[in-house]
């Protein structure tokens, strides 16, 4: 019977802490690509070899002059990845040619976490001024700016239909914006400390937040009502994702652990303890059978995940 297990541990994958990771399957090659970004200024693309349970370096992208904060792969074809750095630049990289597709220059304080929209037409990035800026992928031009009125938009997540974007603030609030109108539609007083982690359920019905207060909150995404909370980490929650099955949530924390939760019972069903430093980011592959996590310990871990 399938069970949770550690499949691979790529140690010293970067020369410094790894802050971000993304996973997608390339539609042309059929290969699973894992992209990582590190404060060593590097973006790396890896190929996951499922048969040999190995993570093999494919591309090493150079361009950022200061640490890479965030990376994301578009999930339409898995052809392009985007990265953001402390230097204020965003780069779009071609996963097939290994070359830079384009770059967008902004102010360092305006660039933090980056995400592709579900249709892969938009790149969103938050920053220290409390704003999330939306850029066109094809032309690199800024389309709109969404203002939370806060100090630091530290995290954000698109709804699965791409119509809404949730923005987590350093002040513990979450602002929900309608992308078409660029208007705020909800403000959630979610936490008393920074909201570093946000994820929508695949069906778009639930929004989960994670915070420095060690708590996850579960909200009705449509009405903004709180449906419950989950506790179990002993330190900051830095990242969270839903599994594609809509039934499980996974979190990474500065307590060095990765936890899997049952979304209905809100109980922890498994804890991975392989990292030796805080877990900055993680994600789940397309069918929910694999999880990848990255950490300040410079390692990339791949785990198996049983289907429910």
Short mmCIF file of C-alpha atoms in Angstrom, two decimals:
data_model
loop_
_atom_site.label_atom_id
_atom_site.label_comp_id
_atom_site.label_asym_id
_atom_site.label_seq_id
_atom_site.Cartn_x
_atom_site.Cartn_y
_atom_site.Cartn_z
CA UNK A 1 0.00 0.00 0.00
CA UNK A 2 1.26 3.47 -0.87
CA UNK A 3 2.33 5.67 2.00
CA UNK A 4 4.14 8.92 2.74
CA UNK A 5 7.88 8.51 2.31
CA UNK A 6 11.02 10.44 1.45
CA UNK A 7 12.07 9.53 -2.10
CA UNK A 8 15.04 11.81 -2.66
CA UNK A 9 17.16 14.36 -0.82
CA UNK A 10 19.34 16.62 -2.96
CA UNK A 11 21.79 18.10 -0.48
CA UNK A 12 23.84 21.24 -1.19
CA UNK A 13 21.59 21.94 -4.18
CA UNK A 14 22.49 25.65 -3.87
CA UNK A 15 25.29 27.57 -2.19
CA UNK A 16 22.90 29.26 0.23
CA UNK A 17 19.37 28.90 1.60
CA UNK A 18 16.65 27.95 -0.91
CA UNK A 19 13.61 30.19 -0.56
CA UNK A 20 11.29 29.04 -3.31
CA UNK A 21 10.30 26.06 -5.44
CA UNK A 22 7.81 25.20 -8.19
CA UNK A 23 6.92 22.00 -10.06
CA UNK A 24 5.26 21.46 -13.44
CA UNK A 25 5.24 18.97 -16.29
CA UNK A 26 6.47 20.26 -19.64
CA UNK A 27 3.75 19.68 -22.22
CA UNK A 28 6.22 19.17 -25.07
CA UNK A 29 8.79 16.90 -23.44
CA UNK A 30 6.55 15.20 -20.87
CA UNK A 31 9.26 15.69 -18.25
CA UNK A 32 8.66 16.86 -14.69
CA UNK A 33 10.53 20.10 -14.00
CA UNK A 34 11.39 21.44 -10.56
CA UNK A 35 12.60 25.05 -10.40
CA UNK A 36 14.35 26.46 -7.33
CA UNK A 37 15.43 29.94 -6.31
CA UNK A 38 18.07 30.72 -3.71
CA UNK A 39 19.65 33.65 -1.93
CA UNK A 40 22.86 32.59 -3.71
CA UNK A 41 21.37 34.61 -6.66
CA UNK A 42 20.75 31.49 -8.74
CA UNK A 43 17.68 29.96 -10.36
CA UNK A 44 18.04 26.27 -11.19
CA UNK A 45 15.85 23.91 -13.22
CA UNK A 46 15.91 20.21 -12.38
CA UNK A 47 14.42 17.16 -14.07
CA UNK A 48 12.73 14.65 -11.79
CA UNK A 49 13.59 11.07 -12.85
CA UNK A 50 10.82 9.05 -11.26
CA UNK A 51 12.28 5.68 -12.22
CA UNK A 52 15.64 6.35 -10.57
CA UNK A 53 14.22 8.68 -7.91
CA UNK A 54 16.76 11.32 -8.77
CA UNK A 55 16.73 15.07 -9.30
CA UNK A 56 19.09 16.00 -12.12
CA UNK A 57 20.25 19.54 -12.88
CA UNK A 58 19.10 20.70 -16.33
CA UNK A 59 19.65 24.47 -16.38
CA UNK A 60 21.33 27.06 -14.20
CA UNK A 61 20.05 30.57 -14.84
CA UNK A 62 22.20 33.59 -14.08
CA UNK A 63 20.94 37.15 -14.09
CA UNK A 64 19.91 38.17 -10.60
CA UNK A 65 22.48 40.28 -8.76
CA UNK A 66 20.90 39.74 -5.34
CA UNK A 67 19.10 36.81 -3.74
CA UNK A 68 16.22 35.07 -5.52
CA UNK A 69 13.10 35.38 -3.40
CA UNK A 70 10.48 33.55 -5.41
CA UNK A 71 9.97 31.32 -8.46
CA UNK A 72 6.94 29.93 -10.27
CA UNK A 73 6.33 27.78 -13.36
CA UNK A 74 3.32 28.33 -15.58
CA UNK A 75 1.18 25.19 -15.49
CA UNK A 76 -0.41 25.50 -18.92
CA UNK A 77 2.58 23.99 -20.77
CA UNK A 78 5.36 24.08 -18.18
CA UNK A 79 7.49 25.97 -20.68
CA UNK A 80 8.22 29.19 -18.80
CA UNK A 81 9.30 30.00 -15.25
CA UNK A 82 9.45 33.39 -13.55
CA UNK A 83 11.78 34.49 -10.76
CA UNK A 84 12.02 37.57 -8.57
CA UNK A 85 15.04 38.88 -6.71
CA UNK A 86 16.12 41.37 -4.11
CA UNK A 87 17.67 43.33 -6.99
CA UNK A 88 14.17 44.39 -8.13
CA UNK A 89 14.21 42.29 -11.31
CA UNK A 90 11.81 39.65 -12.53
CA UNK A 91 13.09 37.22 -15.16
CA UNK A 92 11.10 34.88 -17.37
CA UNK A 93 13.07 31.77 -18.31
CA UNK A 94 12.50 29.26 -21.12
CA UNK A 95 12.55 25.74 -19.66
CA UNK A 96 13.23 24.15 -23.06
CA UNK A 97 16.07 26.32 -24.38
CA UNK A 98 17.56 27.25 -21.01
CA UNK A 99 17.63 30.90 -21.98
CA UNK A 100 16.16 34.15 -20.71
CA UNK A 101 12.88 34.98 -22.43
CA UNK A 102 12.52 38.49 -21.02
CA UNK A 103 13.01 40.50 -17.86
CA UNK A 104 11.07 43.18 -16.03
CA UNK A 105 12.81 45.84 -13.98
CA UNK A 106 11.12 47.39 -10.97
CA UNK A 107 12.18 48.86 -7.67
CA UNK A 108 13.51 46.32 -5.14
CA UNK A 109 10.81 47.31 -2.65
CA UNK A 110 8.11 46.50 -5.22
CA UNK A 111 9.20 42.93 -5.96
CA UNK A 112 8.64 40.01 -3.62
CA UNK A 113 6.62 36.85 -4.27
CA UNK A 114 5.79 36.15 -7.94
CA UNK A 115 2.97 34.02 -9.33
CA UNK A 116 1.59 33.22 -12.77
CA UNK A 117 -2.16 33.57 -13.17
CA UNK A 118 -3.99 30.29 -13.95
CA UNK A 119 -4.28 31.28 -17.64
CA UNK A 120 -0.55 32.18 -17.61
CA UNK A 121 -1.19 35.62 -19.13
CA UNK A 122 -0.31 37.60 -15.99
CA UNK A 123 2.56 37.71 -13.52
CA UNK A 124 1.66 39.11 -10.10
CA UNK A 125 4.19 40.41 -7.60
CA UNK A 126 3.74 42.00 -4.18
CA UNK A 127 6.03 44.41 -2.37
CA UNK A 128 6.91 46.53 0.62
CA UNK A 129 4.46 49.30 -0.29
CA UNK A 130 1.43 47.08 0.24
CA UNK A 131 0.68 46.83 -3.47
CA UNK A 132 0.40 43.90 -5.84
CA UNK A 133 1.32 44.71 -9.43
CA UNK A 134 0.06 42.70 -12.40
CA UNK A 135 2.28 42.47 -15.49
CA UNK A 136 1.55 41.01 -18.92
CA UNK A 137 3.63 37.92 -19.61
CA UNK A 138 3.98 38.63 -23.34
CA UNK A 139 4.85 42.32 -23.24
CA UNK A 140 6.21 42.70 -19.70
CA UNK A 141 4.10 45.82 -19.18
CA UNK A 142 2.35 46.68 -15.93
CA UNK A 143 -1.40 46.29 -16.35
CA UNK A 144 -2.74 47.32 -12.98
CA UNK A 145 -1.74 47.95 -9.36
CA UNK A 146 -3.83 46.64 -6.46
CA UNK A 147 -3.40 48.63 -3.26
CA UNK A 148 -4.05 47.01 0.12
CA UNK A 149 -3.27 50.24 1.95
CA UNK A 150 -0.91 48.23 4.13
CA UNK A 151 2.84 48.19 4.61
CA UNK A 152 3.98 44.96 2.98
CA UNK A 153 2.15 42.54 0.66
CA UNK A 154 4.12 39.50 1.78
CA UNK A 155 2.14 36.74 0.02
CA UNK A 156 -0.55 36.29 -2.60
CA UNK A 157 -2.54 33.59 -4.40
CA UNK A 158 -4.82 33.50 -7.44
CA UNK A 159 -8.20 31.80 -7.21
CA UNK A 160 -8.34 28.73 -9.50
CA UNK A 161 -10.58 30.53 -12.01
CA UNK A 162 -8.18 33.48 -12.09
CA UNK A 163 -10.88 36.01 -11.23
CA UNK A 164 -9.67 36.85 -7.73
CA UNK A 165 -6.35 37.34 -5.99
CA UNK A 166 -5.82 37.08 -2.23
CA UNK A 167 -3.05 39.20 -0.72
CA UNK A 168 -1.53 38.49 2.70
CA UNK A 169 -0.13 41.40 4.67
CA UNK A 170 2.57 41.81 7.27
CA UNK A 171 -0.14 43.24 9.53
CA UNK A 172 -2.08 39.93 9.57
CA UNK A 173 -4.83 41.00 7.16
CA UNK A 174 -5.86 39.37 3.88
CA UNK A 175 -7.29 41.50 1.07
CA UNK A 176 -9.28 39.93 -1.77
CA UNK A 177 -9.34 41.75 -5.13
CA UNK A 178 -11.49 41.30 -8.22
CA UNK A 179 -8.88 41.27 -10.99
CA UNK A 180 -11.20 42.48 -13.76
CA UNK A 181 -12.30 45.57 -11.85
CA UNK A 182 -9.08 45.96 -9.82
CA UNK A 183 -11.28 46.61 -6.79
CA UNK A 184 -11.01 45.18 -3.30
CA UNK A 185 -14.03 43.02 -2.45
CA UNK A 186 -13.12 41.66 1.00
CA UNK A 187 -10.79 42.34 3.89
CA UNK A 188 -10.17 39.52 6.33
CA UNK A 189 -8.70 40.21 9.75
CA UNK A 190 -7.09 36.80 9.62
CA UNK A 191 -4.17 36.90 12.03
CA UNK A 192 -2.34 39.05 14.55
CA UNK A 193 0.99 38.46 12.81
CA UNK A 194 2.29 38.37 9.20
CA UNK A 195 0.44 36.15 6.70
CA UNK A 196 3.26 34.41 4.86
CA UNK A 197 1.21 31.59 3.33
CA UNK A 198 -1.95 31.58 1.21
CA UNK A 199 -3.65 28.91 -0.89
CA UNK A 200 -7.04 28.36 -2.48
CA UNK A 201 -8.60 24.91 -2.64
CA UNK A 202 -8.73 23.51 -6.19
CA UNK A 203 -12.51 23.97 -6.29
CA UNK A 204 -12.11 27.61 -5.23
CA UNK A 205 -14.44 27.26 -2.26
CA UNK A 206 -11.85 27.57 0.52
CA UNK A 207 -8.99 29.96 1.26
CA UNK A 208 -6.32 28.85 3.73
CA UNK A 209 -3.93 31.27 5.43
CA UNK A 210 -0.77 30.57 7.42
CA UNK A 211 0.97 32.98 9.75
CA UNK A 212 3.82 33.71 12.12
CA UNK A 213 1.30 33.05 14.89
CA UNK A 214 1.72 29.28 14.08
CA UNK A 215 -1.95 28.97 13.09
CA UNK A 216 -3.72 28.20 9.83
CA UNK A 217 -7.13 29.76 9.26
CA UNK A 218 -9.75 28.30 6.92
CA UNK A 219 -12.14 30.74 5.24
CA UNK A 220 -15.20 30.42 3.05
CA UNK A 221 -13.67 32.00 -0.05
CA UNK A 222 -16.95 33.39 -1.35
CA UNK A 223 -18.23 35.14 1.76
CA UNK A 224 -15.03 35.52 3.81
CA UNK A 225 -16.45 33.75 6.86
CA UNK A 226 -14.01 31.81 9.00
CA UNK A 227 -14.75 28.10 8.94
CA UNK A 228 -12.07 26.92 11.33
CA UNK A 229 -8.43 26.93 12.31
CA UNK A 230 -5.57 24.43 12.49
CA UNK A 231 -2.68 24.38 14.94
CA UNK A 232 0.27 22.02 15.20
CA UNK A 233 3.43 23.78 14.12
CA UNK A 234 5.73 25.09 16.85
CA UNK A 235 6.93 28.10 14.85
CA UNK A 236 6.04 30.32 11.87
CA UNK A 237 4.06 28.82 8.98
CA UNK A 238 6.00 29.88 5.89
CA UNK A 239 4.18 28.09 3.07
CA UNK A 240 1.02 26.10 2.34
CA UNK A 241 -0.62 24.34 -0.61
CA UNK A 242 -3.72 22.25 -1.28
CA UNK A 243 -3.38 18.84 -2.87
CA UNK A 244 -5.24 18.42 -6.18
CA UNK A 245 -7.69 16.03 -4.46
CA UNK A 246 -9.15 18.99 -2.52
CA UNK A 247 -8.95 16.87 0.63
CA UNK A 248 -5.48 17.58 2.01
CA UNK A 249 -3.35 20.60 2.85
CA UNK A 250 0.42 20.66 3.23
CA UNK A 251 2.47 23.20 5.19
CA UNK A 252 6.11 24.08 5.76
CA UNK A 253 7.39 25.87 8.82
CA UNK A 254 10.39 27.44 10.46
CA UNK A 255 10.11 24.57 12.96
CA UNK A 256 11.90 22.55 10.18
CA UNK A 257 8.93 20.26 9.47
CA UNK A 258 6.55 19.60 6.59
CA UNK A 259 3.05 18.56 7.67
CA UNK A 260 0.13 17.03 5.79
CA UNK A 261 -3.37 17.80 7.07
CA UNK A 262 -6.80 16.33 6.43
CA UNK A 263 -8.86 19.34 5.30
CA UNK A 264 -12.15 18.03 6.69
CA UNK A 265 -11.00 16.77 10.11
CA UNK A 266 -8.20 19.36 10.35
CA UNK A 267 -5.91 16.73 11.81
CA UNK A 268 -2.27 16.17 10.91
CA UNK A 269 -1.92 12.87 9.03
CA UNK A 270 1.84 12.92 8.49
CA UNK A 271 4.94 14.91 9.46
CA UNK A 272 8.19 14.93 7.49
CA UNK A 273 11.24 15.81 9.61
CA UNK A 274 14.07 15.53 7.08
CA UNK A 275 15.06 19.22 6.94
CA UNK A 276 17.58 20.63 9.41
CA UNK A 277 16.54 24.27 9.01
CA UNK A 278 13.38 26.25 8.29
CA UNK A 279 11.24 25.14 5.34
CA UNK A 280 10.69 28.20 3.16
CA UNK A 281 8.58 26.70 0.41
CA UNK A 282 6.96 23.55 -0.95
CA UNK A 283 4.57 22.47 -3.64
CA UNK A 284 2.69 19.43 -4.94
CA UNK A 285 2.99 17.91 -8.41
CA UNK A 286 0.06 17.84 -10.83
CA UNK A 287 -1.51 14.54 -9.77
CA UNK A 288 -0.74 14.87 -6.07
CA UNK A 289 1.61 11.88 -5.85
CA UNK A 290 4.75 13.90 -5.09
CA UNK A 291 5.71 16.82 -2.86
CA UNK A 292 8.87 18.91 -3.05
CA UNK A 293 10.19 21.13 -0.24
CA UNK A 294 13.15 23.50 0.07
CA UNK A 295 14.90 24.94 3.07
CA UNK A 296 17.63 27.12 4.49
CA UNK A 297 19.57 23.85 4.86
CA UNK A 298 20.20 24.13 1.05
CA UNK A 299 18.48 20.82 0.30
CA UNK A 300 15.61 19.85 -2.00
CA UNK A 301 13.48 16.99 -0.70
CA UNK A 302 11.05 14.92 -2.75
CA UNK A 303 8.34 12.91 -0.97
CA UNK A 304 5.79 10.36 -2.12
CA UNK A 305 2.15 11.03 -1.32
CA UNK A 306 -0.50 8.31 -1.46
CA UNK A 307 -3.67 9.06 -3.37
CA UNK A 308 -6.78 9.03 -1.16
#
